[in-house]
mmCIF file of C-alpha atoms in Angstrom:
data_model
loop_
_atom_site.group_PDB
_atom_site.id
_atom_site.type_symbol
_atom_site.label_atom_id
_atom_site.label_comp_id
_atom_site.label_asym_id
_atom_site.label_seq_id
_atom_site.Cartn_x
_atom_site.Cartn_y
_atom_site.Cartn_z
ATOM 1 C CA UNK D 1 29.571 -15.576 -7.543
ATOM 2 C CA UNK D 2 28.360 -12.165 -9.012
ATOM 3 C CA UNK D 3 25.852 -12.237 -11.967
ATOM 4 C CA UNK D 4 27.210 -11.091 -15.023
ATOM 5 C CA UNK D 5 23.717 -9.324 -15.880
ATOM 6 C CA UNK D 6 20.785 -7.789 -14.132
ATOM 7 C CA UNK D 7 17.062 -7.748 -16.135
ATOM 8 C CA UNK D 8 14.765 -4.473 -14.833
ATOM 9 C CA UNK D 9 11.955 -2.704 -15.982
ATOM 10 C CA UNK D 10 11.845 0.649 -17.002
ATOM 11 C CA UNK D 11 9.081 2.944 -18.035
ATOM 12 C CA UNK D 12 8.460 3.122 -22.130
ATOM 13 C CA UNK D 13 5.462 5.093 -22.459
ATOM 14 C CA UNK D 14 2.850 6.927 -20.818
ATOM 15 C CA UNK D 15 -0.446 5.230 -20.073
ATOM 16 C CA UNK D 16 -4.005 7.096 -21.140
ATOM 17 C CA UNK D 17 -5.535 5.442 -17.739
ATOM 18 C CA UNK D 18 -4.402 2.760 -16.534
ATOM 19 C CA UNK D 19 -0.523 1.411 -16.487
ATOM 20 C CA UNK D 20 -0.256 -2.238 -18.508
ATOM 21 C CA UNK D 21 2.502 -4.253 -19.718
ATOM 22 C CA UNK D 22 2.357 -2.524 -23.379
ATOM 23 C CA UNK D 23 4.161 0.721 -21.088
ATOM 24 C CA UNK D 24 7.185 -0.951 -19.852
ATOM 25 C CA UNK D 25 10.469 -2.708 -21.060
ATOM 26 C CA UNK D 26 12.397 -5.378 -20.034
ATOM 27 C CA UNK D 27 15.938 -4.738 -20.534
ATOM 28 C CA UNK D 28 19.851 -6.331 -19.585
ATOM 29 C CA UNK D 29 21.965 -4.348 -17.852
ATOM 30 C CA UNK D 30 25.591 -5.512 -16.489
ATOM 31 C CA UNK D 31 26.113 -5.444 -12.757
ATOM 32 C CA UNK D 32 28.824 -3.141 -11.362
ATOM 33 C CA UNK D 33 31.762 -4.097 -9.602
ATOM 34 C CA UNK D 34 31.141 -3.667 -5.808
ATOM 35 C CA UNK D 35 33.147 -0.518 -3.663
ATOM 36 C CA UNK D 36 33.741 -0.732 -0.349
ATOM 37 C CA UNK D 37 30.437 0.035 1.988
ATOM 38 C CA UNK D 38 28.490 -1.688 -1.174
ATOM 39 C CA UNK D 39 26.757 -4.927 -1.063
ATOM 40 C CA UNK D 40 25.089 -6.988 -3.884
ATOM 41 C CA UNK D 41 21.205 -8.347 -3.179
ATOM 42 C CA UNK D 42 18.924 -10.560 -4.908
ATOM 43 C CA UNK D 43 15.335 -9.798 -5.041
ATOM 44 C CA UNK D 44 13.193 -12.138 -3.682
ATOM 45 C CA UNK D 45 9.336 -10.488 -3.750
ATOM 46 C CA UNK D 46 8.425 -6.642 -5.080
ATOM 47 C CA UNK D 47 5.485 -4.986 -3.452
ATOM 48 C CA UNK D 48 2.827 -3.285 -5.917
ATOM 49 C CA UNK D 49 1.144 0.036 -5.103
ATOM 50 C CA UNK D 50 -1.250 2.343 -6.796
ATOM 51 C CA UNK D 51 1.108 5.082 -7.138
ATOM 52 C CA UNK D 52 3.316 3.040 -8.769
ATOM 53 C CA UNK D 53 0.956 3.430 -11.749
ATOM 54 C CA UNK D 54 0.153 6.925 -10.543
ATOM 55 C CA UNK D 55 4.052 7.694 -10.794
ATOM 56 C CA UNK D 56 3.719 6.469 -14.808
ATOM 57 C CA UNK D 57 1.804 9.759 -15.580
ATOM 58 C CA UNK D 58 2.570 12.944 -16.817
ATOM 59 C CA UNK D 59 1.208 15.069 -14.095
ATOM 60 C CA UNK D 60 2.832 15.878 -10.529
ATOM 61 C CA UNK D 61 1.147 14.566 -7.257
ATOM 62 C CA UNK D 62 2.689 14.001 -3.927
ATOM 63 C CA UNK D 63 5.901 12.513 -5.806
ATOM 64 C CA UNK D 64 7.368 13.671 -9.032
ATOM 65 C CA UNK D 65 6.425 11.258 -12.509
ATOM 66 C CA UNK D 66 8.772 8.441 -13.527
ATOM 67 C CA UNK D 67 10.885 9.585 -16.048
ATOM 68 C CA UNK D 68 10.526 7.823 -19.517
ATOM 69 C CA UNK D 69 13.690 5.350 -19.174
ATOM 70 C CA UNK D 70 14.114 5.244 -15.225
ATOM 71 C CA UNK D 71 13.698 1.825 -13.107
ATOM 72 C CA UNK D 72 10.218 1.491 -11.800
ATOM 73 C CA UNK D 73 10.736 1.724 -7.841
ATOM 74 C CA UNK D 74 8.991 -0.071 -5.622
ATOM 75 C CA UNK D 75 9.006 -1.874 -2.134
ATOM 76 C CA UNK D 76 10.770 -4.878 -2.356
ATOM 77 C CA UNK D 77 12.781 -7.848 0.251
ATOM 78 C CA UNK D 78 16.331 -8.939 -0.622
ATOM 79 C CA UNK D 79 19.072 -11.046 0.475
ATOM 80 C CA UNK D 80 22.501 -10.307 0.154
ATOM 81 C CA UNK D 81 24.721 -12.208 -2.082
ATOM 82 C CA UNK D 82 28.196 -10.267 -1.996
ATOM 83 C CA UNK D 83 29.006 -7.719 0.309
ATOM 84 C CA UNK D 84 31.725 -5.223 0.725
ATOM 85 C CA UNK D 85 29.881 -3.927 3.641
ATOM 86 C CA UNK D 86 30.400 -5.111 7.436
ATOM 87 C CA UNK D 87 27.126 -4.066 7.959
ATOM 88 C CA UNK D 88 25.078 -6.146 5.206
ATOM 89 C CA UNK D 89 27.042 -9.848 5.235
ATOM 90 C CA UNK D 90 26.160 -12.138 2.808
ATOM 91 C CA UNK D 91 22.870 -13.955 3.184
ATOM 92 C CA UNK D 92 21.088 -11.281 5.424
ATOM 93 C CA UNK D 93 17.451 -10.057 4.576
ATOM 94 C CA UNK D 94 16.853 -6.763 3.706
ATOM 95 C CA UNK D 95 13.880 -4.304 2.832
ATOM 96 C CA UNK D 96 14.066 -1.097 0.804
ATOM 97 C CA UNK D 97 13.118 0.360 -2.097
ATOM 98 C CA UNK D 98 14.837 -1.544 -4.915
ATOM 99 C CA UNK D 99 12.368 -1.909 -7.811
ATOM 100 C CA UNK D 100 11.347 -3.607 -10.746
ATOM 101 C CA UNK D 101 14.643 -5.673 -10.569
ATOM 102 C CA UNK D 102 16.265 -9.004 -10.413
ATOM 103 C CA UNK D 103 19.681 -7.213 -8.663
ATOM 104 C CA UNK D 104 20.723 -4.347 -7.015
ATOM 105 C CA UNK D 105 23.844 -2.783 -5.738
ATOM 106 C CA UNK D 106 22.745 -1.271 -2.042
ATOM 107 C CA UNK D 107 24.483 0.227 1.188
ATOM 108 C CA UNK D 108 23.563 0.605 4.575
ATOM 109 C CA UNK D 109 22.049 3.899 3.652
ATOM 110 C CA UNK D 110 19.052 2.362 1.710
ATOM 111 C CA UNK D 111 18.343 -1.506 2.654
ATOM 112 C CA UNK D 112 17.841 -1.861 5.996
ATOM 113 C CA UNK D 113 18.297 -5.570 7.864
ATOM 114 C CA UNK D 114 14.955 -7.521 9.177
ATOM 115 C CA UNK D 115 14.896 -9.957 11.266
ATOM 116 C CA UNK D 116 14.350 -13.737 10.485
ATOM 117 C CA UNK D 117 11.396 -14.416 12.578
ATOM 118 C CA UNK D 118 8.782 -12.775 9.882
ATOM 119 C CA UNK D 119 8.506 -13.551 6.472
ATOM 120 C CA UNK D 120 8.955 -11.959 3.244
ATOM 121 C CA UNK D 121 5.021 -11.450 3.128
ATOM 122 C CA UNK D 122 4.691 -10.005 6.764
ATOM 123 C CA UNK D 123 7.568 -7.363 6.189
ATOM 124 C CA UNK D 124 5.902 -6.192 2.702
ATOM 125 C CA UNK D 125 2.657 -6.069 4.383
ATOM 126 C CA UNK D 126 1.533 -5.879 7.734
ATOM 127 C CA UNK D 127 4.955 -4.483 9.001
ATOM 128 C CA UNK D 128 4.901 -2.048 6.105
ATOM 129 C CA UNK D 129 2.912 0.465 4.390
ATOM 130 C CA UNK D 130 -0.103 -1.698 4.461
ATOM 131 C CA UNK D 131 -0.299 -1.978 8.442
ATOM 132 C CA UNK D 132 1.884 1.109 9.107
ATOM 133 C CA UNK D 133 -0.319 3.307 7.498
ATOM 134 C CA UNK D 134 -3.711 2.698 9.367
ATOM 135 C CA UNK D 135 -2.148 1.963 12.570
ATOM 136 C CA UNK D 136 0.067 5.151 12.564
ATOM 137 C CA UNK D 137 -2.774 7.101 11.437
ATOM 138 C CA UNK D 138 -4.980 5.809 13.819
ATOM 139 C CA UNK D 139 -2.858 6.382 16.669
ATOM 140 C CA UNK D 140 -2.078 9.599 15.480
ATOM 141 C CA UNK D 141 -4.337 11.488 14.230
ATOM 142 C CA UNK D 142 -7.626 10.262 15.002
ATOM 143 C CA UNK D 143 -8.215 7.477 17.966
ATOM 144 C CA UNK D 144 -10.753 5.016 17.528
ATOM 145 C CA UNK D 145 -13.299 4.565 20.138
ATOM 146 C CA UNK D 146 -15.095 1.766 21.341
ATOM 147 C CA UNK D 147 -18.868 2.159 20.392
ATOM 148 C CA UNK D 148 -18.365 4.499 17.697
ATOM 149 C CA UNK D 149 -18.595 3.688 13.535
ATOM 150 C CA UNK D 150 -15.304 3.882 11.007
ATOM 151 C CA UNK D 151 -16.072 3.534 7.522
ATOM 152 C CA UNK D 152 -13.284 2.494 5.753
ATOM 153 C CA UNK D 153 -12.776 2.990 1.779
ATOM 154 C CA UNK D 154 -11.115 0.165 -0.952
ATOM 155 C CA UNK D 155 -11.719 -2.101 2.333
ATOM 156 C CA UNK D 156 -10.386 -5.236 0.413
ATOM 157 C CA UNK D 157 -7.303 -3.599 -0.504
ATOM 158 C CA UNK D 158 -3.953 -3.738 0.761
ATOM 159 C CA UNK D 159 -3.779 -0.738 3.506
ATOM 160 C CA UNK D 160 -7.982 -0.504 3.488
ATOM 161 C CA UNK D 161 -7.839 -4.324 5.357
ATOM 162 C CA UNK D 162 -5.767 -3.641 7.551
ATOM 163 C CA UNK D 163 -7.546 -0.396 8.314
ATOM 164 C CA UNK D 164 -10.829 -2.613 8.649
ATOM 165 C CA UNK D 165 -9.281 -5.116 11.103
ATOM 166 C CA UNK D 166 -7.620 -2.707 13.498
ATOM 167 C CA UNK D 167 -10.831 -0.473 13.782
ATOM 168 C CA UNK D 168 -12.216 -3.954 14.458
ATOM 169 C CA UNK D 169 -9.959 -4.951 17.234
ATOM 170 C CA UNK D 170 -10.335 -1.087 19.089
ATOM 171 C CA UNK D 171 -13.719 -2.215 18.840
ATOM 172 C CA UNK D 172 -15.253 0.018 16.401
ATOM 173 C CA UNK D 173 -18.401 -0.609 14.299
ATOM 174 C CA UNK D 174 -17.024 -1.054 10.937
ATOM 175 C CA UNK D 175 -17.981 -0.792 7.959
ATOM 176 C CA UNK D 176 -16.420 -1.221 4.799
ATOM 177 C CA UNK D 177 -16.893 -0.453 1.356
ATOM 178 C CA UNK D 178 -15.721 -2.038 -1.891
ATOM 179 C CA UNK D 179 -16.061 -2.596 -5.160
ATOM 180 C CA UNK D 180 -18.270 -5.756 -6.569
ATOM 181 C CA UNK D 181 -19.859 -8.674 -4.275
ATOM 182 C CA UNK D 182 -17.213 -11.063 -3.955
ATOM 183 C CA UNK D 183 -15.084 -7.854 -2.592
ATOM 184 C CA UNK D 184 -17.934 -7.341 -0.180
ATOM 185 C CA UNK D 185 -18.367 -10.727 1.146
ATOM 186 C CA UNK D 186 -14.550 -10.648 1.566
ATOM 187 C CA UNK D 187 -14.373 -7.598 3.912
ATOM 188 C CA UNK D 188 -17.313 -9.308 5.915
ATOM 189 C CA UNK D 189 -16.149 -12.786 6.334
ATOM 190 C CA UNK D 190 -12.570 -12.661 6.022
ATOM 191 C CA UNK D 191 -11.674 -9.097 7.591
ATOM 192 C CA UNK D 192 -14.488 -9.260 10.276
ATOM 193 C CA UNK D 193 -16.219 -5.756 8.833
ATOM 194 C CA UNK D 194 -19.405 -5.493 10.576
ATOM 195 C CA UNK D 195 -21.101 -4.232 7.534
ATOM 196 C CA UNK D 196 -19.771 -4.647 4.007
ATOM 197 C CA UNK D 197 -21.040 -2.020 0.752
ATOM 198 C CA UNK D 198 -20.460 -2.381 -2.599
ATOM 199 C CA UNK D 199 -20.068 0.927 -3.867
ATOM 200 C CA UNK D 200 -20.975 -0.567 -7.229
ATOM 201 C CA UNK D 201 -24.750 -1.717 -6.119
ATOM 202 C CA UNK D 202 -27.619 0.296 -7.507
ATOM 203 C CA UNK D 203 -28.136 0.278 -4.128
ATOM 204 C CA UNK D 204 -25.391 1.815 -2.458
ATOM 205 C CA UNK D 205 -26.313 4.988 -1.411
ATOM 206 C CA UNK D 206 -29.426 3.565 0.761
ATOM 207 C CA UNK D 207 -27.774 0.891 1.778
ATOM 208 C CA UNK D 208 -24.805 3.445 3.378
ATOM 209 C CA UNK D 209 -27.445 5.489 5.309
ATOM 210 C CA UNK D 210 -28.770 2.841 6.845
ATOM 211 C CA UNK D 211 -25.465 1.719 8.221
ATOM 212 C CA UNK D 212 -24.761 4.531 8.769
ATOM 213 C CA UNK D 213 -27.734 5.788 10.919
ATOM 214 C CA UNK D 214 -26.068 6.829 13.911
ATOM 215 C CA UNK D 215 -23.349 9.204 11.979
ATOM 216 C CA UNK D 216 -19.873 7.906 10.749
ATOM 217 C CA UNK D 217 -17.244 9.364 13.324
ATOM 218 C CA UNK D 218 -13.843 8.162 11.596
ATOM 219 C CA UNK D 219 -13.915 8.027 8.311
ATOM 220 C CA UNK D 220 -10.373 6.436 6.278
ATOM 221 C CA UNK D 221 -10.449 7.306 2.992
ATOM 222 C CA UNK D 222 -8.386 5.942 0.172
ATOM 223 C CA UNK D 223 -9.867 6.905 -2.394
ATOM 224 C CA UNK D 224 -11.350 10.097 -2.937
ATOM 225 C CA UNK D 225 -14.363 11.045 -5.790
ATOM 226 C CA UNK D 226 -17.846 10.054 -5.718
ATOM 227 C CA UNK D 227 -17.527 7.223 -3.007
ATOM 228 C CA UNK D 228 -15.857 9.713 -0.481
ATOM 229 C CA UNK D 229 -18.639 12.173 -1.261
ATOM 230 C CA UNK D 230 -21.571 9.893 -0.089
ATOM 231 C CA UNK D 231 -19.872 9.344 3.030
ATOM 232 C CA UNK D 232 -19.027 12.446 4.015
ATOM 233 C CA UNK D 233 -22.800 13.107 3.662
ATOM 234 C CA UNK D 234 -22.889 11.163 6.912
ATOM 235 C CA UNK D 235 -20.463 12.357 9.283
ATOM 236 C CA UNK D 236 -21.064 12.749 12.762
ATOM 237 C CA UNK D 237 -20.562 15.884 14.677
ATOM 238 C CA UNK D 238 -17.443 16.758 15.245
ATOM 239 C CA UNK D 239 -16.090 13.330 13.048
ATOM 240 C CA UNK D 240 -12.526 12.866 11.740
ATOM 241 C CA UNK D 241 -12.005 12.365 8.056
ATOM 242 C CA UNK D 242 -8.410 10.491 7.287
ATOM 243 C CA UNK D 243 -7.140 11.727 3.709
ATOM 244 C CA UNK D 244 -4.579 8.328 3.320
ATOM 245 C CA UNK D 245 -4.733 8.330 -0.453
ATOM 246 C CA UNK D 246 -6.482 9.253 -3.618
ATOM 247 C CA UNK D 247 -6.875 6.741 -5.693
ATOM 248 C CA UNK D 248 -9.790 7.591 -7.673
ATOM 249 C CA UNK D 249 -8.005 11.215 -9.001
ATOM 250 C CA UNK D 250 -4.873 9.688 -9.391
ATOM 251 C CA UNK D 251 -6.147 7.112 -12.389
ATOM 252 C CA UNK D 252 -8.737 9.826 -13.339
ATOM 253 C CA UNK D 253 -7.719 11.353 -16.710
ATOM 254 C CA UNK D 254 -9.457 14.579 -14.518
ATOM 255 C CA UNK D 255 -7.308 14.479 -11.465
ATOM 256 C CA UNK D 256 -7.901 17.805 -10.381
ATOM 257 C CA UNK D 257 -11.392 16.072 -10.098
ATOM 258 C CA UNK D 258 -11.815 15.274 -6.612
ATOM 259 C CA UNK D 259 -14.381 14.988 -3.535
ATOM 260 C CA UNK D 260 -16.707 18.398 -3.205
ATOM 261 C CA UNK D 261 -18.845 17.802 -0.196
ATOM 262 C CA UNK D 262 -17.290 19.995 1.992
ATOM 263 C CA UNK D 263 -20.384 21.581 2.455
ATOM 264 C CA UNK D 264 -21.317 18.474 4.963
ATOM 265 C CA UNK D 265 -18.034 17.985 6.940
ATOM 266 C CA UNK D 266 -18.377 22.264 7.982
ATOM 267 C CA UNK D 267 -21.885 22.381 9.084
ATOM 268 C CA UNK D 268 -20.420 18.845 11.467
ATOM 269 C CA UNK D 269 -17.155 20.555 12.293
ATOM 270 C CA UNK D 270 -15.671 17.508 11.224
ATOM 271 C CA UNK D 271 -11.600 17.600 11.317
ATOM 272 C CA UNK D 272 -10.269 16.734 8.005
ATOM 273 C CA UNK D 273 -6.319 14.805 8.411
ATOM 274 C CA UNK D 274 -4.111 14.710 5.307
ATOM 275 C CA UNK D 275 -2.053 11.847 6.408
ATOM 276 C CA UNK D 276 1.349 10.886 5.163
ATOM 277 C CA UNK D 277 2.965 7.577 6.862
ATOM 278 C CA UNK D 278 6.174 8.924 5.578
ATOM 279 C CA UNK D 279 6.070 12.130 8.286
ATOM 280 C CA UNK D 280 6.428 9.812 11.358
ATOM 281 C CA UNK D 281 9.129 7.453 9.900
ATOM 282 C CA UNK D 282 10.420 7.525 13.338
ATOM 283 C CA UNK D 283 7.725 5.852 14.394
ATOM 284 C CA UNK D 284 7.840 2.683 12.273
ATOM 285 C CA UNK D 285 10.039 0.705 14.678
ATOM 286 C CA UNK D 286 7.016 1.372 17.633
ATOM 287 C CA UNK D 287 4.341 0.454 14.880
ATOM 288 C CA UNK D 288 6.191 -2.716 14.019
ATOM 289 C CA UNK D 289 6.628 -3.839 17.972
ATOM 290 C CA UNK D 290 2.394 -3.712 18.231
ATOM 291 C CA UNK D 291 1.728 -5.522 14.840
ATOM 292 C CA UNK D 292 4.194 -7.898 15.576
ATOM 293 C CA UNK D 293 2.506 -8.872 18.599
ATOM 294 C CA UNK D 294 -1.044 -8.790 16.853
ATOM 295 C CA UNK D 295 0.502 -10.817 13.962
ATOM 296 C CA UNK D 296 2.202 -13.460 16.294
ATOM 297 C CA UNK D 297 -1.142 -13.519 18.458
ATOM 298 C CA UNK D 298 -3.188 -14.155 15.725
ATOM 299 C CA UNK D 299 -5.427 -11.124 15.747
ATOM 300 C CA UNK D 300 -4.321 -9.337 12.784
ATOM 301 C CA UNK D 301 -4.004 -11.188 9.602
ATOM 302 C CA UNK D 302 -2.417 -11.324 6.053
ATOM 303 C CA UNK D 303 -4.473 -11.542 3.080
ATOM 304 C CA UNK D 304 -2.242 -11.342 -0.223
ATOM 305 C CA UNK D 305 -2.702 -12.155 -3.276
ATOM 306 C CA UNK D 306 0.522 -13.457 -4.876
ATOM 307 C CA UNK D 307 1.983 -13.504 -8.349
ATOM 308 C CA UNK D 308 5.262 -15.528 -9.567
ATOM 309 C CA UNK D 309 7.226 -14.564 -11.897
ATOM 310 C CA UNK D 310 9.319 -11.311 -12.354
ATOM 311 C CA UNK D 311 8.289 -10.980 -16.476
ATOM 312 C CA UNK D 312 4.658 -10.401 -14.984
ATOM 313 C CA UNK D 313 5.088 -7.234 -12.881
ATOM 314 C CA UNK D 314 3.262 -4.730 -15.328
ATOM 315 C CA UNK D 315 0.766 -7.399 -15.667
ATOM 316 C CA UNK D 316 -0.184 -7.473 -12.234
ATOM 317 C CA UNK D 317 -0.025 -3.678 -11.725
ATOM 318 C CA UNK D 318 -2.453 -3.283 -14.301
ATOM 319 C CA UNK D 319 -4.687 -5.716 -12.407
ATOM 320 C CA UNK D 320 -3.930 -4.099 -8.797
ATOM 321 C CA UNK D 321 -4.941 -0.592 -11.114
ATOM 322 C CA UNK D 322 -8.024 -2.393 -12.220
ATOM 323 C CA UNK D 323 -9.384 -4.061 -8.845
ATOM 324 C CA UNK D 324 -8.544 -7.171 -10.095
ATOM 325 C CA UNK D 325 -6.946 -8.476 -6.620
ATOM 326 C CA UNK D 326 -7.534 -8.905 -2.894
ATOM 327 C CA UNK D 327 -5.222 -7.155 -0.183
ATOM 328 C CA UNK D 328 -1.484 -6.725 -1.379
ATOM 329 C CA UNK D 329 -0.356 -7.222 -4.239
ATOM 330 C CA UNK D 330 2.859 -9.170 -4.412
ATOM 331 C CA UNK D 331 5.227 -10.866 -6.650
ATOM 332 C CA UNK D 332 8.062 -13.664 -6.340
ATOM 333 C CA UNK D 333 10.855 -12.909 -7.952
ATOM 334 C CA UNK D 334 13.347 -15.887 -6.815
ATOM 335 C CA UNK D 335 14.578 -17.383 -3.568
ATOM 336 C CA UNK D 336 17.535 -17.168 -1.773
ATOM 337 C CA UNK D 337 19.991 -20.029 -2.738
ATOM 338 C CA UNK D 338 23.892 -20.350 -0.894
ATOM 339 C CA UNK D 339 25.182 -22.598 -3.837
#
């Protein structure tokens, strides 16, 4: 049976710095009748990203601002409850881009089926953005080496731990930064970073030139500003600096503000990569065979933190915004039920 009414969040208002609940609304809309090639899913779990909050701001990035009003996208996994599409039958998993949502009306065109033998988690995470990104990036634009040092950015974040565990298994020394001991420790003992900085220690800068002694020769950067500065300070000759995100403009109130040290990476002819996962989409189907296979071998692991409760997605972006979480942030919005 169709619900008679869908619940969503829109954007209200416009956040100074950081997006909280105090910018969104909660609000009933009625569920369309279905047409032909149209099927009806249920979200189970949304996946939270930085530019999510990003997107709440009045100033144009890689992706155009949320309109005041308009449904706050996001990744999300879905079964399908009605269908009037061969293609989607009713209680099939699905991934897409359905938002801040209990419902929504898809097609073929923009939910795509997953298999059964990963869950929910592993197809918001590792067989997402989160892995896809490093992985892809890795592979190609700049190929790790055995022997040689990756420094890897946010490192207890969602895309930064994978980023730490592949360099890991290509057998890279790694080391990661983060923000605030427990953070650190995490990246050490739970990712397997062979060196773990808190870019919030008095201490940081020393500490990062001792690690990084020998010269950094990848260097995956998610955020950007004053942390990307120091270690571009320490590139190796002829290193390869991964542009992935930009965290640290994009909740600036400055974000025109950004790294300067260029002055380092030209005297080391280092080759600076803007990378975008979304320019190798065809791709994501080869990614997904080789982190399956890590995933099902154990090497490559999930580290989530998980939230229930749809009325508490703005409250858990503001704490992704804020660094309150480890690795991906998700939350449950419901299970699948046949009755």
């Amino acid at each position: 049976m169709i619900p008679a009414e869908n619940r969503r969040f829109v954007l209200k208002s416009r956040p100074q710095l950081l997006a909280g609940p105090e910018n969104f609304r909660l609000e009933a809309c009625s569920i369309p009748d279905l047409e032909p090639g149209q099927a009806l899913a249920k979200i189970e779990m949304a996946a939270l990203s930085a530019w999510q909050g990003m997107r709440t701001k009045d100033f144009r990035n890689f992706i155009r601002p949320f309109a005041i009003g308009e449904l706050i996208s996001c990744d999300t996994f879905s079964r399908i409850i009605a269908s009037e599409c061969e293609e989607l039958p009713v209680g099939c998993a699905v991934v897409g881009r359905q938002g801040w949502q209990e419902f929504a009306v898809v097609s073929k065109r923009d939910a795509a089926t997953v298999r059964s033998d990963f869950s929910a988690e592993e197809w918001l995470t590792a067989l997402s953005s989160p892995g896809q990104t490093p992985y892809l990036a890795f592979s190609q634009k700049a190929r790790p080496m055995p022997g040689e040092t990756l420094v890897v950015t946010s490192a207890a974040g969602a895309v930064g731990g994978y980023a730490v565990q592949l360099g890991r298994l290509s057998g890279m020394k790694v080391i990661g930064i983060a923000g605030g001991p427990q953070k650190a420790r995490f990246v050490r003992e739970s990712l397997g970073a062979h060196v773990a900085l808190d870019y919030k220690s008095s201490d940081f800068r020393q500490e990062l030139a001792s690690a990084c002694e020998g010269g950094v020769h990848i260097f995956f950067d998610t955020v950007g500003g004053d942390t990307a500065d120091a270690v571009i300070g320490h590139l190796a000759k002829r290193a390869h600096v991964l542009l992935v995100g930009r965290v640290a403009a994009n909740n600036s109130e400055s974000p025109e503000s950004d790294m300067a040290n260029m002055r380092h990476a030209w005297s080391q002819e280092a080759t600076i990569h803007a990378f975008n996962r979304y320019a190798y989409k065809e791709l994501y189907a080869y990614a997904n065979e080789r982190l399956g296979e890590l995933l099902r071998a154990g090497k490559l692991k999930m580290h989530n933190s998980l939230v229930d409760g749809m009325e508490r997605t703005p409250e858990a972006l503001n704490g992704l915004l804020a660094g309150k979480y480890f690795g991906k942030v998700l939350v449950r919005y419901g299970e699948f039920s046949a009755a």
